CSV table of C-alpha atoms and ligand atoms in Angstrom, one decimal:
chain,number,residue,atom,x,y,z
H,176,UNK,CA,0.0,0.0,0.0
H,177,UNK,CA,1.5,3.4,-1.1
H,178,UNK,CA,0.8,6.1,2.0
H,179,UNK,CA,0.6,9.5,0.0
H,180,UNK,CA,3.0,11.9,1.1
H,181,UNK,CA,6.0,10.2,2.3
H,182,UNK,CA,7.5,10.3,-1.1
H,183,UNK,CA,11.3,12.8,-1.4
H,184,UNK,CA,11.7,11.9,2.3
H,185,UNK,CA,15.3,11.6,3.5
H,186,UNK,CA,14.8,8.6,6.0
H,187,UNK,CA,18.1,7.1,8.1
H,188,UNK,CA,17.6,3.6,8.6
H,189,UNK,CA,19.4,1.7,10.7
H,190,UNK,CA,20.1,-2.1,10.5
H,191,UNK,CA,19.1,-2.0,7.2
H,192,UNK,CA,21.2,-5.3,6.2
H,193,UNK,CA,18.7,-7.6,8.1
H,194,UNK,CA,15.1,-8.4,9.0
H,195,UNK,CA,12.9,-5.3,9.8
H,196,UNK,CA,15.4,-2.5,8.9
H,197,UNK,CA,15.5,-4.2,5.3
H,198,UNK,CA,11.6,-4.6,5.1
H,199,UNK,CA,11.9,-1.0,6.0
H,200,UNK,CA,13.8,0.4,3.6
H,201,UNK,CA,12.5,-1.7,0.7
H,202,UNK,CA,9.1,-0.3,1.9
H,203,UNK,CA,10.0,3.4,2.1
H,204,UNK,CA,12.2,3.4,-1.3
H,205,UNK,CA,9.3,2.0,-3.4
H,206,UNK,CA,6.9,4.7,-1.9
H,207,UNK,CA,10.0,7.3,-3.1
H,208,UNK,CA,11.5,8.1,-0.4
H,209,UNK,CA,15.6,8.7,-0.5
H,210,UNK,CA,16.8,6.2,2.2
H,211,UNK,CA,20.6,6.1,3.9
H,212,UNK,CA,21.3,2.5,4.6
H,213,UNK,CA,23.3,1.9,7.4
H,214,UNK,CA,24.7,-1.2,9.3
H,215,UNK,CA,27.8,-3.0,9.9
H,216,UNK,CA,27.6,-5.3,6.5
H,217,UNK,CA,28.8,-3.8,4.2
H,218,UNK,CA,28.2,-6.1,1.3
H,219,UNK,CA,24.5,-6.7,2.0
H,220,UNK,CA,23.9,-2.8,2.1
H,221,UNK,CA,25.5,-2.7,-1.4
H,222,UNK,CA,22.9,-5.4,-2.7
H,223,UNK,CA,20.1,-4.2,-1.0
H,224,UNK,CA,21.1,-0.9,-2.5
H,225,UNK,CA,21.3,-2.6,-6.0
H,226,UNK,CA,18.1,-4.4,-5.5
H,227,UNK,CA,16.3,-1.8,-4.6
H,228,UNK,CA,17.3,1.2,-6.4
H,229,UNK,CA,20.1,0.6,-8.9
H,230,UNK,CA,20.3,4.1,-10.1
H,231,UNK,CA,21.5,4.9,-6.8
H,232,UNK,CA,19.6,8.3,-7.4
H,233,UNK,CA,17.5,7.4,-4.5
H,234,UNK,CA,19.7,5.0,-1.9
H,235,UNK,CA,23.0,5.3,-0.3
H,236,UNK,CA,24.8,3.0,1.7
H,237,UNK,CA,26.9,4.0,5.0
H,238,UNK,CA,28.8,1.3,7.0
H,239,UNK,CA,28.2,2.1,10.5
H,240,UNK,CA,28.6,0.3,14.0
H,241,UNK,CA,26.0,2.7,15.8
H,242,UNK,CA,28.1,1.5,19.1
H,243,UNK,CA,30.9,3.7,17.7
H,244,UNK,CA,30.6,7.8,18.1
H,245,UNK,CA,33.0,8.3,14.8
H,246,UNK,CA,30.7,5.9,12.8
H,247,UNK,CA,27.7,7.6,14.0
H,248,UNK,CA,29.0,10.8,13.2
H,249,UNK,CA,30.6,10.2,9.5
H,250,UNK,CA,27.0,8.7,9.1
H,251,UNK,CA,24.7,12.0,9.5
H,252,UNK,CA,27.4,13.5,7.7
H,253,UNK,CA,27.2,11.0,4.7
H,254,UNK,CA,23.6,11.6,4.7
H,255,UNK,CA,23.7,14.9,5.0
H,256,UNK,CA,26.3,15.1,1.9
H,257,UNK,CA,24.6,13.3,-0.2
H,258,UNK,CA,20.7,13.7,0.2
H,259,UNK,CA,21.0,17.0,1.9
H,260,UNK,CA,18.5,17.2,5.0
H,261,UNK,CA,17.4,14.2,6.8
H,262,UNK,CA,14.0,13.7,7.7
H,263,UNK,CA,13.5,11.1,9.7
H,264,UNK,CA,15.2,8.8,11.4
H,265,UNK,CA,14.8,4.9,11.9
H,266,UNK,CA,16.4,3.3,14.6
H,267,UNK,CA,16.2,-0.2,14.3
H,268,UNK,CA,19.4,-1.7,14.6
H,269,UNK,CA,19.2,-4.0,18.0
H,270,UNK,CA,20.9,-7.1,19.5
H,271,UNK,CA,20.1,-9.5,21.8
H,272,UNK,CA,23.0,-11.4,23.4
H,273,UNK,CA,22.2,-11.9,26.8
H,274,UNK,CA,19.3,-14.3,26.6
H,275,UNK,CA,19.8,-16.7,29.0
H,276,UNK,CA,22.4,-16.3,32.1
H,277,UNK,CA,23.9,-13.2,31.3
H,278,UNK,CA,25.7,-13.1,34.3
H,279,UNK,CA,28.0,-15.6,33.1
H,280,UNK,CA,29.0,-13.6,30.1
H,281,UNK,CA,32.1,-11.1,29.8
H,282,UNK,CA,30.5,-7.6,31.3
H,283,UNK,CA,31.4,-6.0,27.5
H,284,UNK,CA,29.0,-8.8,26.1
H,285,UNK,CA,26.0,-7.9,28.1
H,286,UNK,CA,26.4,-3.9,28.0
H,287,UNK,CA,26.2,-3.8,24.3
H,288,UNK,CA,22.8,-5.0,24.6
H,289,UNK,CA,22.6,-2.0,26.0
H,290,UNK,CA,24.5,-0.2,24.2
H,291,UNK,CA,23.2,-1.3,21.0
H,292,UNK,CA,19.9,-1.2,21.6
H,293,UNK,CA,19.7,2.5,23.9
H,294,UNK,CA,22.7,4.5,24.2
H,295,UNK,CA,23.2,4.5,20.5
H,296,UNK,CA,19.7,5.5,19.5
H,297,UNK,CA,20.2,8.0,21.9
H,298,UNK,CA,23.8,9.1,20.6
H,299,UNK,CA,22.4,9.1,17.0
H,300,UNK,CA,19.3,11.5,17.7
H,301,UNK,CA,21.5,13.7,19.2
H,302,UNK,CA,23.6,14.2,16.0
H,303,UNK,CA,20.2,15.0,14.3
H,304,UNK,CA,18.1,16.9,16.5
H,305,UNK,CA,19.5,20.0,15.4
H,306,UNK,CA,18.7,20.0,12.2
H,307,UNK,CA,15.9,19.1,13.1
H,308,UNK,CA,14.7,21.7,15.2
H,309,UNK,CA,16.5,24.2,12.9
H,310,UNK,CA,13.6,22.9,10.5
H,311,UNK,CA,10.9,22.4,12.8
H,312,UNK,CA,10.1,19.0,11.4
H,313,UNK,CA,11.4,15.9,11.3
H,314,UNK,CA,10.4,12.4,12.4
H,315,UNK,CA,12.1,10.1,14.8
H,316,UNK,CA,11.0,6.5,14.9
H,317,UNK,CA,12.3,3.8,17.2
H,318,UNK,CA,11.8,0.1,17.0
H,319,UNK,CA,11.2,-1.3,21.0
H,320,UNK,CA,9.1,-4.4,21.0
H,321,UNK,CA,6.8,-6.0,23.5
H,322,UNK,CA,9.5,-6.8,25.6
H,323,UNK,CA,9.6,-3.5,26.7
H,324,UNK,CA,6.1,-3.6,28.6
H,325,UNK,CA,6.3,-7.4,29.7
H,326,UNK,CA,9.9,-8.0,31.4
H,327,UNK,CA,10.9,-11.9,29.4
H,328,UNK,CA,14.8,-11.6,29.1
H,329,UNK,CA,16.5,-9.2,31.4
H,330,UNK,CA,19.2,-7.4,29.6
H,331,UNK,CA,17.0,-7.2,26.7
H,332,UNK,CA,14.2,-5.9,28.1
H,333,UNK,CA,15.6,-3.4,30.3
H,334,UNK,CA,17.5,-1.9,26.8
H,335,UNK,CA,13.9,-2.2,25.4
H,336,UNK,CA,11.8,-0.4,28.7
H,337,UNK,CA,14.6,2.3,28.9
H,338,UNK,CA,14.2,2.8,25.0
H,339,UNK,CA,10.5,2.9,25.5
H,340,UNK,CA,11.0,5.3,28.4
H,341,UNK,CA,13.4,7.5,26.0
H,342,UNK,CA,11.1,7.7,23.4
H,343,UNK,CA,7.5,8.8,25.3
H,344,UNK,CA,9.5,11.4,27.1
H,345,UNK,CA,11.2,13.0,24.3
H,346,UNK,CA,8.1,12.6,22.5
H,347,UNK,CA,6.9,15.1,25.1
H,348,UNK,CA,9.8,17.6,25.3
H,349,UNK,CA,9.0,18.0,21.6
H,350,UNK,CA,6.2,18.7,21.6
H,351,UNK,CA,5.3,21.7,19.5
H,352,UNK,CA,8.8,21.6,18.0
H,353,UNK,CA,7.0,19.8,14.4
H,354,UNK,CA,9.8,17.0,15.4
H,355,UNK,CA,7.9,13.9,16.1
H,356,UNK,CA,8.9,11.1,17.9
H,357,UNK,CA,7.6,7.4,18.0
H,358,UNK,CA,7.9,3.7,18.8
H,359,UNK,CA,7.0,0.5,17.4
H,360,UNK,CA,6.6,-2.3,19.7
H,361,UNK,CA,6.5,-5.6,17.4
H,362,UNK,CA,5.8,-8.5,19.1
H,363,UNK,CA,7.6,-11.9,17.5
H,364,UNK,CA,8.3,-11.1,13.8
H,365,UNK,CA,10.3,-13.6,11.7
H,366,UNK,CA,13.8,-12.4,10.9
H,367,UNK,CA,16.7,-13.9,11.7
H,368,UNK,CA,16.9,-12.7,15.2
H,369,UNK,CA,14.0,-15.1,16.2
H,370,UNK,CA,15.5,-17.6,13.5
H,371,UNK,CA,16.1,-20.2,16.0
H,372,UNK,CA,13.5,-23.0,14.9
H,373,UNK,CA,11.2,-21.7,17.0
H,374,UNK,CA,7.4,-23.3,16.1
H,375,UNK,CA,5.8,-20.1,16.6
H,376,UNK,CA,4.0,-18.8,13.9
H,377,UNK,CA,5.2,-15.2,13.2
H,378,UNK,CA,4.6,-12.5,11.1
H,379,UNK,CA,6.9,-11.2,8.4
H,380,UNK,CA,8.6,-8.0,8.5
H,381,UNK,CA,7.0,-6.4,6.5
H,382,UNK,CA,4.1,-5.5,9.3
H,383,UNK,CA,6.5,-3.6,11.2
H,384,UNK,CA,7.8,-1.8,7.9
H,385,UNK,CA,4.1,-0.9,7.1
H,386,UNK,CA,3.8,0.5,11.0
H,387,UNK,CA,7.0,2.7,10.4
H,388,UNK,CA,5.3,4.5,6.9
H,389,UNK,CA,1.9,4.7,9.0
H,390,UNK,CA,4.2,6.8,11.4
H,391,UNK,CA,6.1,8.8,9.0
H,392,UNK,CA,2.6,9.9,7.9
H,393,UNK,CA,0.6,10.0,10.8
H,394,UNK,CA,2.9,10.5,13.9
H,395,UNK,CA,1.6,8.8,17.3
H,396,UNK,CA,3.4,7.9,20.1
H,397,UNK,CA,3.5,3.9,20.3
H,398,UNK,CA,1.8,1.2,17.3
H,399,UNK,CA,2.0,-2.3,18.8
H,400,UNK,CA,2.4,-4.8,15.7
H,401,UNK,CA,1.0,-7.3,15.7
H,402,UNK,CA,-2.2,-5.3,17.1
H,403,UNK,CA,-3.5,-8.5,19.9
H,404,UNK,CA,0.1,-8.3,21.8
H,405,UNK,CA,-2.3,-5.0,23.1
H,406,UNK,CA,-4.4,-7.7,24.6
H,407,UNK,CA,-1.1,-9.8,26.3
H,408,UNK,CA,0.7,-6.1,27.4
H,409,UNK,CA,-3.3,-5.1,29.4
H,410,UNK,CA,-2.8,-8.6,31.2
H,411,UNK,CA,0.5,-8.1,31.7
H,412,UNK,CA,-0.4,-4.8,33.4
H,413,UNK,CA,-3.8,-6.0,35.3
H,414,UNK,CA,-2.9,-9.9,36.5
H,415,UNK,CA,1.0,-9.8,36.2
H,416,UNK,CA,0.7,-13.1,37.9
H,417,UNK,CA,0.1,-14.8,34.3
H,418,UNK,CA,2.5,-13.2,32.3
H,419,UNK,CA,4.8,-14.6,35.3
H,420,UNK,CA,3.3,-18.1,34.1
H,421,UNK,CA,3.2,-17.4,30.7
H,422,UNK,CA,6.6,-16.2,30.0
H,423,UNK,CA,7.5,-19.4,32.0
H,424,UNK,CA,5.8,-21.2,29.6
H,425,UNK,CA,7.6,-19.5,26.7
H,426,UNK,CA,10.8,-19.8,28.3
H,427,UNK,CA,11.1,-23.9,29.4
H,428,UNK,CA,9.4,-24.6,26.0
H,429,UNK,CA,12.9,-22.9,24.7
H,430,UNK,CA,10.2,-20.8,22.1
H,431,UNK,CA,11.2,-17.5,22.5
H,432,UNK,CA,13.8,-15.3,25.0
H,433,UNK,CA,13.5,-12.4,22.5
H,434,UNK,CA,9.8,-11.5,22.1
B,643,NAP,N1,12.4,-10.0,15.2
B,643,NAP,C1,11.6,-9.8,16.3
B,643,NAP,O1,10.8,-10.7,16.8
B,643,NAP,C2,11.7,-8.5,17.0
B,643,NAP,C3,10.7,-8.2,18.0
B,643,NAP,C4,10.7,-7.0,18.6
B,643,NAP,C5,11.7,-6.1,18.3
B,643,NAP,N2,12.6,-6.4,17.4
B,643,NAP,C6,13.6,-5.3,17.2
B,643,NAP,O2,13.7,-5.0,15.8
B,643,NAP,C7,15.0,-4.6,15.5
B,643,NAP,C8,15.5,-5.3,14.2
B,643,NAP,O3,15.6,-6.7,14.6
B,643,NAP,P1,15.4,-7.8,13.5
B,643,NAP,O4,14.5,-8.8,14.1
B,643,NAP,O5,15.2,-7.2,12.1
B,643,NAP,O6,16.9,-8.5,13.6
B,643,NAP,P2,18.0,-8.8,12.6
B,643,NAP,O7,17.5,-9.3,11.3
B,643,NAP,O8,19.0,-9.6,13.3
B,643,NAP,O9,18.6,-7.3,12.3
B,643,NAP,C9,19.4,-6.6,13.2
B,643,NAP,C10,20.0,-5.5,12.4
B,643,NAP,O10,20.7,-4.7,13.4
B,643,NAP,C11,22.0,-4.4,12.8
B,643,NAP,N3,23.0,-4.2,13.9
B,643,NAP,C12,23.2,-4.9,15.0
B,643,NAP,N4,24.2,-4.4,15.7
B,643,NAP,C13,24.6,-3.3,15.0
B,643,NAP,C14,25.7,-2.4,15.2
B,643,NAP,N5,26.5,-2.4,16.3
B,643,NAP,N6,25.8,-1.4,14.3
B,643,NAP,C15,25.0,-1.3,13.3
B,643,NAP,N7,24.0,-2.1,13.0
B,643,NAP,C16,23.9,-3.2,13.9
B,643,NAP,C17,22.3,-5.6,12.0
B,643,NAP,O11,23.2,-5.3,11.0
B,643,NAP,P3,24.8,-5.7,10.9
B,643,NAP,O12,25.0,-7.0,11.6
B,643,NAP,O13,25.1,-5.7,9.4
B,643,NAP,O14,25.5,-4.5,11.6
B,643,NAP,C18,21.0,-5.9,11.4
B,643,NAP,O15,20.8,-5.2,10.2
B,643,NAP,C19,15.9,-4.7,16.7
B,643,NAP,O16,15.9,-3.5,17.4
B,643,NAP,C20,15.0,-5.8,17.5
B,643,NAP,O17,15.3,-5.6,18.9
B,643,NAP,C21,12.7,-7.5,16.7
């Protein structure tokens, strides 16, 4: 579905190389936006580049590990360069490497859940809020997921509240600025991040690419996808006592440690 309007945006992506970012950006160029893919892999930027836009009038790739500053940096001013103002923002990349017994990990393993997955999102929307502001629009869209109403994994979930957290409140110190900021909160979607042969059935990407355009056009703060994790989030908040049950469940049936 083509959302009028969102066409000649300049839209950051990150994590584009993978999973939801991809869906992303393959959704966003083909309703003409100009889209800066970033992420570490370098060679699946270049063919999703290829694939998707092989004039290159329209996409540009830049390699980026959103846990380094200098990356982050050379990034908005790649963007910049080439596409000339940015937009919007999607922050998307995200890791999950703590699943199970973190504690037994290296303490550099277990903070770059953090660190991918917050401090980065943070770091990179303070290289663009400037500009931002300067315009008085702009759109800032972060990719949480369930796990950051219903605690499952701890690690994981704490980078996912504290993004949620980040997100409402800025939404709120912006208000009036024209800079919008959201979240979407997917609940299991099939990328390779939940590629574990898990029997869940599970959306593609794509439904959390569609939610990202809905917000581009139609900023709000939070879209849950897919819409009934609403229902599991309400029980979570009225009868925690079965999401302790249920996540019990999930976890000794080995399904899922990354909803
Ligand atoms: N799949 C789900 O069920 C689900 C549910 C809720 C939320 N989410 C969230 O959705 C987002 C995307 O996940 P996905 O499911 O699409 O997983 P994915 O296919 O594994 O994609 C993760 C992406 O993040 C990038 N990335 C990881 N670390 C990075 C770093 N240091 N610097 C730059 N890029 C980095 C990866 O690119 P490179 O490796 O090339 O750098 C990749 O493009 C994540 O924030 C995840 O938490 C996913």
């Amino acid at each position: 579905m083509s959302i009028e309007g969102s066409g000649g945006r300049h839209v950051i992506v990150t994590g584009a190389s993978s999973g939801i970012g991809e869906a992303t950006a393959r959704l966003l160029v083909a309703n003409g936006c100009r889209v800066t893919l970033a992420a570490r892999r370098t060679d699946k930027l270049e063919a999703l580049a290829a694939e998707i836009n092989p004039s290159g009038k329209r996409v540009t790739i830049a390699p980026t590990d959103v846990n380094k500053p200098g990356d982050l940096e050379r990034l908005v001013a790649r963007a910049n360069a080439i596409f000339g103002r940015i937009d919007a923002v999607v922050n998307n990349a995200g890791v999950d490497n703590g699943a199970k017994h973190w504690w037994t990990l290296p303490p550099e393993k277990s903070v770059l859940t953090l660190q991918t997955n917050l401090i980065a999102v943070v770091e990179l929307t303070r290289l663009v809020l400037p500009q931002m502001l300067e315009h008085k629009a702009g759109n800032i869209i972060n990719i949480g997921s369930v796990a950051g109403h219903i605690g499952t994994s701890s690690l994981y979930s704490a980078s996912k509240f504290g993004l949620r957290g980040f997100s409402l409140s800025l939404r709120r110190e912006l208000a009036g600025t024209g800079v919008h900021v959201s979240l979407v909160s997917p609940g299991f979607i099939r990328t390779p991040l939940t590629d574990k042969g898990r029997p869940l059935p599970m959306p593609g990407p794509e439904i959390v690419a569609r939610a990202v355009q809905q917000l581009l056009e139609h900023p709000r703060a939070e879209t849950v996808v897919p819409g009934w994790y609403r229902f599991l989030i309400f029980l979570e908040n009225a009868f925690p006592f079965i999401g302790d049950r249920v996540v019990a469940q999930i976890r000794a049936s080995k399904v899922g440690e990354k909803l």
